[in-house]
């Protein structure tokens, strides 16, 4: 489908003023070959574009909106905080409330520091790890995204266990040279890397469940071994829970897998739709931050009362009913997974659906969902464009990239799911032919 006339008009104007008309690349629809849709409003699980078309939304602002759009409790908390002042640049009580919610819910968080994005949280946690260990190298895994800081915009070089290459222009090779990249789910490569270079690593960065290039669910044994190796070699394990924190349950991926990271990073849900990130860990580590310790990090709008209020209201909604929010998400997302599976099966098209709680990844390739980025079929990703466009016609809004996941919120109900599945059925009947390998 093409975007509506008003959307097209806005897009032309936006392109004159902002590169590709957007402020974050994937929004430009380049990987599904269309034009971005401009939205005017959203409530619950529905988003409405500037041409008055409404969609059931599975993007959820890329993860933060676990309660759906414009949740009344969050909107009310934001409005009431805003009326009392937008930013003080000085301590406020709301920071304590959100910090307390994090520290009381997540065992390995004794202390946290708030920043304004997930990128900042990870960047700062890595700096802290380097400052504490006195080492420079970090290890990450291909297919994992940790924000756009220079030393993390790195992809695997040739061969296993090599130093990374910049994956963006403008990243000095010397920065990338301190980042090692391994494929996920490869025990042998992991053991070898630690044997050869473990004592020079400051930190290992791992996504709670890698959810930024498909959904690459890892084995518990693999993550536990990673934890052991870090401990044996004096390496800090940084679990990047920017997507998974409070998405998979109160304890995030750490709770799910039973692993204790040294540092953890948060963003998305803990800001309830406003710009918030956080990193945290033990008192011993966190007290190495300025002004108590030698590791510097600061932020003009960090911990501002409006963003803190949005985050705290969101976490209260999730936590205050004894975990039933996650049970509901599990049921709703399970229903969606089953329904989509049946729709693809009926259409006779290859597919696989990976799911972790309310995160789903639909891939147009056969077989069990991949665990490694290298196992994602590029051709399957190309076939996604036809489906994406047909679903827009049917009133379902999926991320404009085959590598992005779907997020179910607490306000998607059974009727919304069934409506979505029916829309998939119609879309597949119409464009299934274009989606055959
Ligand atoms: C989204 C994300 C980030 C970056 O967060 P921003 O707020 O976009 O800077 C980092 N790590 C993970 C795992 C993410 O999903």
CSV table of C-alpha atoms and ligand atoms in Angstrom, one decimal:
chain,number,residue,atom,x,y,z
A,1,UNK,CA,0.0,0.0,0.0
A,2,UNK,CA,1.1,3.5,-0.6
A,3,UNK,CA,0.9,6.0,2.3
A,4,UNK,CA,-2.1,8.2,2.2
A,5,UNK,CA,-2.1,11.7,0.5
A,6,UNK,CA,-1.4,13.7,3.7
A,7,UNK,CA,1.3,11.3,4.7
A,8,UNK,CA,3.0,11.7,1.3
A,9,UNK,CA,2.8,15.4,1.6
A,10,UNK,CA,4.4,15.5,5.0
A,11,UNK,CA,7.1,13.1,3.9
A,12,UNK,CA,8.1,15.3,1.1
A,13,UNK,CA,8.4,18.3,3.5
A,14,UNK,CA,10.2,16.1,6.1
A,15,UNK,CA,12.7,15.0,3.5
A,16,UNK,CA,13.6,18.6,2.7
A,17,UNK,CA,14.4,19.2,6.3
A,18,UNK,CA,15.7,15.9,7.8
A,19,UNK,CA,17.7,13.1,6.1
A,20,UNK,CA,15.3,10.7,4.6
A,21,UNK,CA,12.6,12.6,6.5
A,22,UNK,CA,13.3,10.7,9.7
A,23,UNK,CA,15.2,10.9,12.9
A,24,UNK,CA,16.0,7.2,13.2
A,25,UNK,CA,16.9,5.2,10.0
A,26,UNK,CA,14.5,2.2,10.1
A,27,UNK,CA,11.5,4.5,10.2
A,28,UNK,CA,12.2,5.5,6.6
A,29,UNK,CA,10.7,2.2,5.3
A,30,UNK,CA,13.7,1.7,3.0
A,31,UNK,CA,13.9,-1.9,3.7
A,32,UNK,CA,10.3,-2.6,2.8
A,33,UNK,CA,10.5,-0.3,-0.2
A,34,UNK,CA,7.6,2.0,0.7
A,35,UNK,CA,7.2,5.5,2.2
A,36,UNK,CA,6.8,6.0,5.9
A,37,UNK,CA,3.4,6.6,7.3
A,38,UNK,CA,3.0,9.7,9.5
A,39,UNK,CA,0.9,9.2,12.6
A,40,UNK,CA,-1.4,11.6,14.3
A,41,UNK,CA,-2.5,9.8,17.4
A,42,UNK,CA,-2.6,6.5,19.2
A,43,UNK,CA,-4.5,4.9,22.1
A,44,UNK,CA,-4.4,1.4,23.5
A,45,UNK,CA,-3.2,-1.0,20.8
A,46,UNK,CA,-4.3,1.2,17.9
A,47,UNK,CA,-2.4,3.9,16.1
A,48,UNK,CA,-4.0,6.3,13.6
A,49,UNK,CA,-2.2,8.0,10.7
A,50,UNK,CA,-2.6,11.5,9.4
A,51,UNK,CA,-5.0,10.3,6.7
A,52,UNK,CA,-7.4,8.9,9.4
A,53,UNK,CA,-6.5,5.2,8.8
A,54,UNK,CA,-6.2,3.1,12.0
A,55,UNK,CA,-3.9,0.1,12.5
A,56,UNK,CA,-3.5,-2.5,15.3
A,57,UNK,CA,0.1,-1.7,16.3
A,58,UNK,CA,2.8,-4.3,16.9
A,59,UNK,CA,5.7,-1.8,17.0
A,60,UNK,CA,4.8,-0.2,20.3
A,61,UNK,CA,7.4,2.6,19.7
A,62,UNK,CA,10.0,-0.2,19.3
A,63,UNK,CA,9.4,-1.7,22.8
A,64,UNK,CA,8.7,0.9,25.4
A,65,UNK,CA,4.9,0.8,25.2
A,66,UNK,CA,4.2,-2.4,27.1
A,67,UNK,CA,1.0,-0.8,28.4
A,68,UNK,CA,-0.1,0.3,25.0
A,69,UNK,CA,-0.4,3.9,23.7
A,70,UNK,CA,-1.4,6.7,26.0
A,71,UNK,CA,-2.1,4.5,29.0
A,72,UNK,CA,-4.3,6.7,31.3
A,73,UNK,CA,-2.2,6.1,34.4
A,74,UNK,CA,1.0,7.1,32.5
A,75,UNK,CA,-0.5,10.1,30.8
A,76,UNK,CA,-1.9,11.3,34.2
A,77,UNK,CA,1.5,10.9,35.9
A,78,UNK,CA,3.2,12.8,33.1
A,79,UNK,CA,0.7,15.6,33.1
A,80,UNK,CA,0.8,16.0,36.8
A,81,UNK,CA,4.6,16.0,36.9
A,82,UNK,CA,4.8,18.4,34.0
A,83,UNK,CA,2.6,20.9,35.8
A,84,UNK,CA,5.1,20.9,38.7
A,85,UNK,CA,8.1,21.6,36.4
A,86,UNK,CA,9.7,20.0,33.4
A,87,UNK,CA,13.2,19.8,34.6
A,88,UNK,CA,15.1,21.0,37.7
A,89,UNK,CA,18.7,20.0,36.9
A,90,UNK,CA,18.8,19.1,40.6
A,91,UNK,CA,17.7,16.1,42.5
A,92,UNK,CA,14.0,15.3,42.8
A,93,UNK,CA,11.9,12.7,44.6
A,94,UNK,CA,10.8,11.0,41.4
A,95,UNK,CA,14.3,9.8,40.8
A,96,UNK,CA,14.3,8.0,44.1
A,97,UNK,CA,11.0,6.4,43.3
A,98,UNK,CA,12.1,4.9,40.0
A,99,UNK,CA,15.4,3.9,41.4
A,100,UNK,CA,13.7,2.2,44.3
A,101,UNK,CA,11.3,0.3,41.9
A,102,UNK,CA,14.4,-1.0,40.0
A,103,UNK,CA,16.5,-1.9,43.0
A,104,UNK,CA,13.6,-3.6,44.8
A,105,UNK,CA,12.6,-5.6,41.8
A,106,UNK,CA,15.9,-6.6,40.3
A,107,UNK,CA,18.3,-8.5,42.7
A,108,UNK,CA,21.6,-7.4,41.1
A,109,UNK,CA,20.7,-3.7,41.2
A,110,UNK,CA,21.9,-2.1,44.4
A,111,UNK,CA,22.4,1.2,42.7
A,112,UNK,CA,21.4,2.8,39.4
A,113,UNK,CA,22.2,5.8,37.4
A,114,UNK,CA,19.7,7.3,35.0
A,115,UNK,CA,20.5,8.7,31.6
A,116,UNK,CA,18.3,9.6,28.6
A,117,UNK,CA,18.6,6.6,26.2
A,118,UNK,CA,19.6,3.0,26.0
A,119,UNK,CA,22.6,4.0,23.9
A,120,UNK,CA,23.9,6.2,26.7
A,121,UNK,CA,23.2,3.5,29.3
A,122,UNK,CA,25.3,0.9,27.5
A,123,UNK,CA,28.0,3.4,26.5
A,124,UNK,CA,28.4,4.4,30.2
A,125,UNK,CA,28.3,0.9,31.5
A,126,UNK,CA,31.2,0.0,29.2
A,127,UNK,CA,33.1,3.0,30.4
A,128,UNK,CA,32.5,2.0,34.0
A,129,UNK,CA,33.7,-1.5,33.2
A,130,UNK,CA,36.8,-0.2,31.6
A,131,UNK,CA,37.5,2.2,34.4
A,132,UNK,CA,37.1,-0.5,37.1
A,133,UNK,CA,39.1,-3.2,35.4
A,134,UNK,CA,41.7,-1.1,33.8
A,135,UNK,CA,41.3,-3.1,30.6
A,136,UNK,CA,40.2,-1.7,27.2
A,137,UNK,CA,38.8,-4.6,25.1
A,138,UNK,CA,35.1,-5.6,25.1
A,139,UNK,CA,33.4,-8.6,23.5
A,140,UNK,CA,30.0,-8.4,21.8
A,141,UNK,CA,28.1,-10.8,19.6
A,142,UNK,CA,27.1,-10.5,16.0
A,143,UNK,CA,23.4,-9.6,15.6
A,144,UNK,CA,23.3,-7.9,19.0
A,145,UNK,CA,22.6,-4.2,19.1
A,146,UNK,CA,23.6,-2.0,22.0
A,147,UNK,CA,22.9,1.5,20.7
A,148,UNK,CA,25.0,3.6,18.4
A,149,UNK,CA,28.1,4.5,20.4
A,150,UNK,CA,31.3,4.4,18.3
A,151,UNK,CA,32.9,1.3,19.8
A,152,UNK,CA,29.7,-0.7,19.5
A,153,UNK,CA,28.9,0.0,15.9
A,154,UNK,CA,31.1,-2.8,15.0
A,155,UNK,CA,30.5,-6.0,13.1
A,156,UNK,CA,32.6,-9.2,12.9
A,157,UNK,CA,35.8,-9.1,10.9
A,158,UNK,CA,36.8,-12.1,8.8
A,159,UNK,CA,37.1,-15.3,10.7
A,160,UNK,CA,36.1,-16.1,14.2
A,161,UNK,CA,37.2,-14.2,17.3
A,162,UNK,CA,38.6,-11.3,15.3
A,163,UNK,CA,38.6,-7.7,16.2
A,164,UNK,CA,35.6,-5.9,14.8
A,165,UNK,CA,35.3,-3.6,11.8
A,166,UNK,CA,33.4,-0.4,12.0
A,167,UNK,CA,29.8,-1.0,10.8
A,168,UNK,CA,29.3,2.8,10.2
A,169,UNK,CA,31.4,5.4,8.5
A,170,UNK,CA,32.8,7.8,10.9
A,171,UNK,CA,33.9,5.2,13.5
A,172,UNK,CA,37.7,5.2,13.8
A,173,UNK,CA,39.2,1.8,13.2
A,174,UNK,CA,41.1,2.2,16.4
A,175,UNK,CA,37.9,2.3,18.4
A,176,UNK,CA,36.5,-0.7,16.7
A,177,UNK,CA,39.8,-2.4,17.3
A,178,UNK,CA,38.9,-2.6,21.0
A,179,UNK,CA,35.7,-4.5,20.3
A,180,UNK,CA,35.8,-8.2,19.6
A,181,UNK,CA,32.9,-9.9,17.9
A,182,UNK,CA,31.8,-13.5,18.1
A,183,UNK,CA,28.8,-15.3,16.6
A,184,UNK,CA,26.1,-16.3,19.2
A,185,UNK,CA,25.5,-19.9,20.2
A,186,UNK,CA,29.1,-21.1,19.6
A,187,UNK,CA,30.6,-22.7,22.7
A,188,UNK,CA,33.9,-23.5,21.0
A,189,UNK,CA,34.5,-20.0,19.8
A,190,UNK,CA,33.6,-18.6,23.2
A,191,UNK,CA,36.0,-20.9,25.1
A,192,UNK,CA,38.8,-20.2,22.6
A,193,UNK,CA,38.4,-16.4,22.9
A,194,UNK,CA,38.5,-16.5,26.7
A,195,UNK,CA,41.5,-18.7,26.6
A,196,UNK,CA,43.4,-16.4,24.3
A,197,UNK,CA,42.2,-13.0,25.3
A,198,UNK,CA,40.0,-13.3,28.4
A,199,UNK,CA,42.5,-11.6,30.6
A,200,UNK,CA,42.4,-8.5,28.4
A,201,UNK,CA,38.7,-8.1,28.4
A,202,UNK,CA,37.0,-5.4,30.5
A,203,UNK,CA,33.5,-6.6,29.7
A,204,UNK,CA,31.3,-8.8,27.7
A,205,UNK,CA,28.1,-7.3,26.4
A,206,UNK,CA,25.2,-9.6,25.8
A,207,UNK,CA,21.6,-8.7,25.0
A,208,UNK,CA,19.1,-10.2,27.6
A,209,UNK,CA,17.6,-12.1,24.6
A,210,UNK,CA,19.0,-10.8,21.3
A,211,UNK,CA,16.0,-9.0,19.8
A,212,UNK,CA,17.4,-6.5,17.4
A,213,UNK,CA,18.2,-8.8,14.4
A,214,UNK,CA,15.3,-11.2,14.6
A,215,UNK,CA,14.7,-12.8,18.0
A,216,UNK,CA,17.7,-15.1,18.6
A,217,UNK,CA,16.8,-17.0,21.7
A,218,UNK,CA,19.9,-18.4,23.4
A,219,UNK,CA,20.4,-21.6,25.4
A,220,UNK,CA,20.6,-21.3,29.1
A,221,UNK,CA,23.7,-23.5,29.3
A,222,UNK,CA,25.5,-21.1,26.9
A,223,UNK,CA,24.7,-18.0,29.0
A,224,UNK,CA,25.6,-19.8,32.2
A,225,UNK,CA,29.0,-20.8,30.7
A,226,UNK,CA,29.5,-17.2,29.6
A,227,UNK,CA,28.8,-16.0,33.2
A,228,UNK,CA,31.4,-18.6,34.5
A,229,UNK,CA,34.1,-17.5,32.0
A,230,UNK,CA,33.6,-13.9,32.9
A,231,UNK,CA,34.1,-14.6,36.6
A,232,UNK,CA,37.1,-16.8,36.0
A,233,UNK,CA,38.8,-14.1,34.0
A,234,UNK,CA,37.8,-11.1,36.0
A,235,UNK,CA,35.6,-9.8,33.2
A,236,UNK,CA,32.4,-7.8,33.9
A,237,UNK,CA,29.3,-9.3,32.3
A,238,UNK,CA,27.0,-6.4,31.2
A,239,UNK,CA,23.6,-7.7,30.4
A,240,UNK,CA,21.9,-5.3,28.0
A,241,UNK,CA,18.2,-5.4,29.1
A,242,UNK,CA,17.1,-2.3,27.2
A,243,UNK,CA,14.5,-4.4,25.4
A,244,UNK,CA,14.1,-7.3,27.8
A,245,UNK,CA,14.0,-5.4,31.1
A,246,UNK,CA,10.4,-5.6,32.4
A,247,UNK,CA,9.3,-7.0,29.1
A,248,UNK,CA,9.9,-10.7,30.0
A,249,UNK,CA,8.9,-10.4,33.6
A,250,UNK,CA,10.1,-8.4,36.6
A,251,UNK,CA,13.6,-9.9,36.6
A,252,UNK,CA,14.1,-9.5,32.8
A,253,UNK,CA,16.3,-12.0,31.0
A,254,UNK,CA,18.6,-12.4,34.0
A,255,UNK,CA,15.6,-13.6,36.1
A,256,UNK,CA,14.5,-15.9,33.3
A,257,UNK,CA,17.8,-17.6,32.7
A,258,UNK,CA,19.0,-17.4,36.4
A,259,UNK,CA,22.2,-15.5,35.7
A,260,UNK,CA,23.5,-12.6,37.6
A,261,UNK,CA,25.3,-9.9,35.6
A,262,UNK,CA,27.8,-7.5,37.1
A,263,UNK,CA,26.1,-4.5,35.4
A,264,UNK,CA,22.8,-4.3,33.6
A,265,UNK,CA,21.4,-1.6,31.3
A,266,UNK,CA,17.8,-0.5,30.8
A,267,UNK,CA,15.8,1.8,28.6
A,268,UNK,CA,12.6,1.6,26.7
A,269,UNK,CA,9.9,0.3,29.2
A,270,UNK,CA,11.5,2.0,32.2
A,271,UNK,CA,10.8,5.4,30.5
A,272,UNK,CA,7.2,4.5,29.7
A,273,UNK,CA,7.5,6.2,26.3
A,274,UNK,CA,9.7,9.1,27.4
A,275,UNK,CA,13.5,9.2,26.9
A,276,UNK,CA,15.1,7.2,29.8
A,277,UNK,CA,17.9,4.8,30.2
A,278,UNK,CA,19.6,3.4,33.3
A,279,UNK,CA,22.6,1.3,34.2
A,280,UNK,CA,23.2,-0.3,37.5
A,281,UNK,CA,24.8,-3.0,39.6
A,282,UNK,CA,26.5,-3.4,42.9
A,283,UNK,CA,27.3,-0.5,45.2
A,284,UNK,CA,31.0,-1.3,44.9
A,285,UNK,CA,30.9,-0.9,41.1
A,286,UNK,CA,28.5,2.0,40.9
A,287,UNK,CA,30.4,4.1,43.5
A,288,UNK,CA,33.3,4.2,41.0
A,289,UNK,CA,31.2,6.8,39.1
A,290,UNK,CA,31.9,10.5,39.5
A,291,UNK,CA,31.6,12.3,41.8
A,292,UNK,CA,32.5,9.4,44.2
A,293,UNK,CA,34.9,7.7,41.8
A,294,UNK,CA,37.1,8.3,38.8
A,295,UNK,CA,34.6,7.3,36.0
A,296,UNK,CA,32.9,10.4,34.5
A,297,UNK,CA,29.4,10.5,33.2
A,298,UNK,CA,26.8,13.3,33.3
A,299,UNK,CA,23.5,14.5,31.7
A,300,UNK,CA,21.6,17.8,31.6
A,301,UNK,CA,18.2,16.1,31.5
A,302,UNK,CA,19.1,12.9,33.3
A,303,UNK,CA,16.5,11.9,36.0
A,304,UNK,CA,14.2,14.7,34.9
A,305,UNK,CA,10.9,14.6,36.8
A,306,UNK,CA,8.6,14.0,33.8
A,307,UNK,CA,10.5,11.1,32.4
A,308,UNK,CA,10.9,9.6,35.9
A,309,UNK,CA,7.1,9.9,36.5
A,310,UNK,CA,6.3,8.1,33.2
A,311,UNK,CA,8.7,5.3,34.1
A,312,UNK,CA,7.5,4.9,37.6
A,313,UNK,CA,3.8,4.9,36.5
A,314,UNK,CA,4.5,2.2,34.0
A,315,UNK,CA,6.4,0.0,36.4
A,316,UNK,CA,3.7,0.4,39.0
A,317,UNK,CA,1.0,-0.7,36.5
A,318,UNK,CA,3.1,-3.8,35.8
A,319,UNK,CA,4.2,-4.7,39.3
A,320,UNK,CA,1.3,-3.7,41.4
A,321,UNK,CA,-1.0,-6.6,40.4
A,322,UNK,CA,1.4,-9.3,41.5
A,323,UNK,CA,2.7,-10.3,38.0
A,324,UNK,CA,-0.6,-10.9,36.3
A,325,UNK,CA,0.3,-8.4,33.6
A,326,UNK,CA,3.0,-10.8,32.4
A,327,UNK,CA,0.7,-13.8,32.6
A,328,UNK,CA,-1.8,-11.9,30.4
A,329,UNK,CA,1.0,-11.0,27.9
A,330,UNK,CA,2.0,-14.6,27.8
A,331,UNK,CA,-1.5,-15.7,27.0
A,332,UNK,CA,-2.1,-13.0,24.4
A,333,UNK,CA,1.2,-13.5,22.6
A,334,UNK,CA,0.8,-17.2,22.7
A,335,UNK,CA,-2.6,-16.9,21.0
A,336,UNK,CA,-1.0,-14.6,18.3
A,337,UNK,CA,1.9,-17.1,17.7
A,338,UNK,CA,-0.6,-19.9,17.3
A,339,UNK,CA,-2.9,-17.9,15.0
A,340,UNK,CA,-0.1,-16.7,12.8
A,341,UNK,CA,1.3,-20.2,12.6
A,342,UNK,CA,-2.1,-21.5,11.4
A,343,UNK,CA,-2.4,-18.7,8.9
A,344,UNK,CA,1.0,-19.5,7.3
A,345,UNK,CA,0.3,-23.2,7.4
A,346,UNK,CA,-3.0,-22.7,5.6
A,347,UNK,CA,-1.3,-20.5,3.0
A,348,UNK,CA,1.4,-23.2,2.5
A,349,UNK,CA,4.2,-20.7,3.0
A,350,UNK,CA,7.5,-21.2,4.8
A,351,UNK,CA,7.7,-19.5,8.1
A,352,UNK,CA,9.1,-19.7,11.6
A,353,UNK,CA,8.0,-17.8,14.7
A,354,UNK,CA,10.3,-17.2,17.6
A,355,UNK,CA,8.8,-16.0,20.8
A,356,UNK,CA,9.9,-14.9,24.2
A,357,UNK,CA,7.0,-13.7,26.3
A,358,UNK,CA,5.4,-10.8,24.4
A,359,UNK,CA,8.2,-10.5,21.9
A,360,UNK,CA,7.6,-12.3,18.6
A,361,UNK,CA,9.7,-12.6,15.5
A,362,UNK,CA,8.0,-13.8,12.4
A,363,UNK,CA,10.5,-15.0,9.8
A,364,UNK,CA,9.7,-16.2,6.3
A,365,UNK,CA,12.1,-19.0,6.4
A,366,UNK,CA,11.5,-22.7,7.1
A,367,UNK,CA,12.8,-24.6,10.1
A,368,UNK,CA,13.4,-23.9,13.7
A,369,UNK,CA,14.0,-20.2,14.5
A,370,UNK,CA,17.7,-19.4,14.2
A,371,UNK,CA,19.9,-18.7,17.2
A,372,UNK,CA,22.6,-17.0,15.3
A,373,UNK,CA,22.5,-13.9,13.1
A,374,UNK,CA,24.5,-15.8,10.5
A,375,UNK,CA,21.7,-18.2,10.1
A,376,UNK,CA,19.1,-15.6,9.1
A,377,UNK,CA,18.2,-16.0,5.4
A,378,UNK,CA,18.5,-12.7,3.6
A,379,UNK,CA,16.1,-13.8,0.8
A,380,UNK,CA,13.4,-14.4,3.4
A,381,UNK,CA,13.9,-10.9,4.7
A,382,UNK,CA,13.4,-9.6,1.2
A,383,UNK,CA,10.1,-11.4,0.8
A,384,UNK,CA,8.8,-9.6,3.9
A,385,UNK,CA,8.2,-6.4,2.0
A,386,UNK,CA,5.1,-7.8,0.2
A,387,UNK,CA,3.6,-9.0,3.5
A,388,UNK,CA,4.3,-5.7,5.3
A,389,UNK,CA,2.6,-3.7,2.6
A,390,UNK,CA,-0.5,-6.0,2.4
A,391,UNK,CA,-0.9,-5.9,6.2
A,392,UNK,CA,-1.0,-2.1,6.2
A,393,UNK,CA,-3.9,-2.4,3.8
A,394,UNK,CA,-5.5,-4.8,6.3
A,395,UNK,CA,-5.0,-2.4,9.2
A,396,UNK,CA,-2.1,-4.1,10.9
A,397,UNK,CA,1.1,-2.1,11.6
A,398,UNK,CA,4.3,-4.2,11.7
A,399,UNK,CA,7.9,-2.9,11.9
A,400,UNK,CA,9.1,-1.8,8.5
A,401,UNK,CA,12.0,-4.3,8.5
A,402,UNK,CA,12.1,-8.1,8.5
A,403,UNK,CA,14.8,-8.0,11.2
A,404,UNK,CA,12.6,-6.3,13.7
A,405,UNK,CA,10.3,-8.1,16.2
A,406,UNK,CA,6.7,-7.6,17.1
A,407,UNK,CA,5.7,-6.4,20.6
A,408,UNK,CA,2.4,-7.3,22.2
A,409,UNK,CA,1.1,-5.0,24.9
A,410,UNK,CA,-1.2,-5.6,27.9
A,411,UNK,CA,-4.0,-3.9,26.0
A,412,UNK,CA,-4.0,-6.1,23.0
A,413,UNK,CA,-7.0,-8.4,23.8
A,414,UNK,CA,-8.2,-11.7,22.3
A,415,UNK,CA,-10.4,-9.8,19.8
A,416,UNK,CA,-7.5,-7.7,18.7
A,417,UNK,CA,-5.4,-10.8,18.2
A,418,UNK,CA,-8.2,-12.6,16.3
A,419,UNK,CA,-8.6,-9.6,14.1
A,420,UNK,CA,-4.9,-9.5,13.4
A,421,UNK,CA,-4.8,-13.2,12.5
A,422,UNK,CA,-7.8,-12.7,10.1
A,423,UNK,CA,-5.9,-9.8,8.5
A,424,UNK,CA,-2.9,-12.0,8.0
A,425,UNK,CA,-5.1,-14.6,6.4
A,426,UNK,CA,-6.4,-12.1,3.9
A,427,UNK,CA,-3.0,-10.6,3.3
A,428,UNK,CA,-1.4,-14.0,2.7
A,429,UNK,CA,-4.2,-15.0,0.3
A,430,UNK,CA,-3.5,-11.8,-1.7
A,431,UNK,CA,0.3,-11.7,-1.8
A,432,UNK,CA,1.3,-15.2,-0.8
A,433,UNK,CA,2.4,-15.8,-4.4
A,434,UNK,CA,5.1,-13.1,-4.1
A,435,UNK,CA,6.3,-14.6,-0.9
A,436,UNK,CA,7.3,-18.0,-2.2
A,437,UNK,CA,11.0,-18.8,-2.1
B,1,LIG,C1,17.0,-0.1,21.8
B,1,LIG,C2,18.2,-0.7,22.3
B,1,LIG,C3,19.4,0.0,22.7
B,1,LIG,C4,19.5,1.5,22.3
B,1,LIG,O1,18.5,2.3,23.0
B,1,LIG,P1,18.2,3.7,22.5
B,1,LIG,O2,17.3,4.3,23.5
B,1,LIG,O3,17.6,3.6,21.1
B,1,LIG,O4,19.5,4.5,22.4
B,1,LIG,C5,20.4,-0.6,23.2
B,1,LIG,N1,20.4,-1.9,23.5
B,1,LIG,C6,19.3,-2.7,23.2
B,1,LIG,C7,19.3,-4.1,23.5
B,1,LIG,C8,18.2,-2.1,22.6
B,1,LIG,O5,17.2,-2.9,22.2
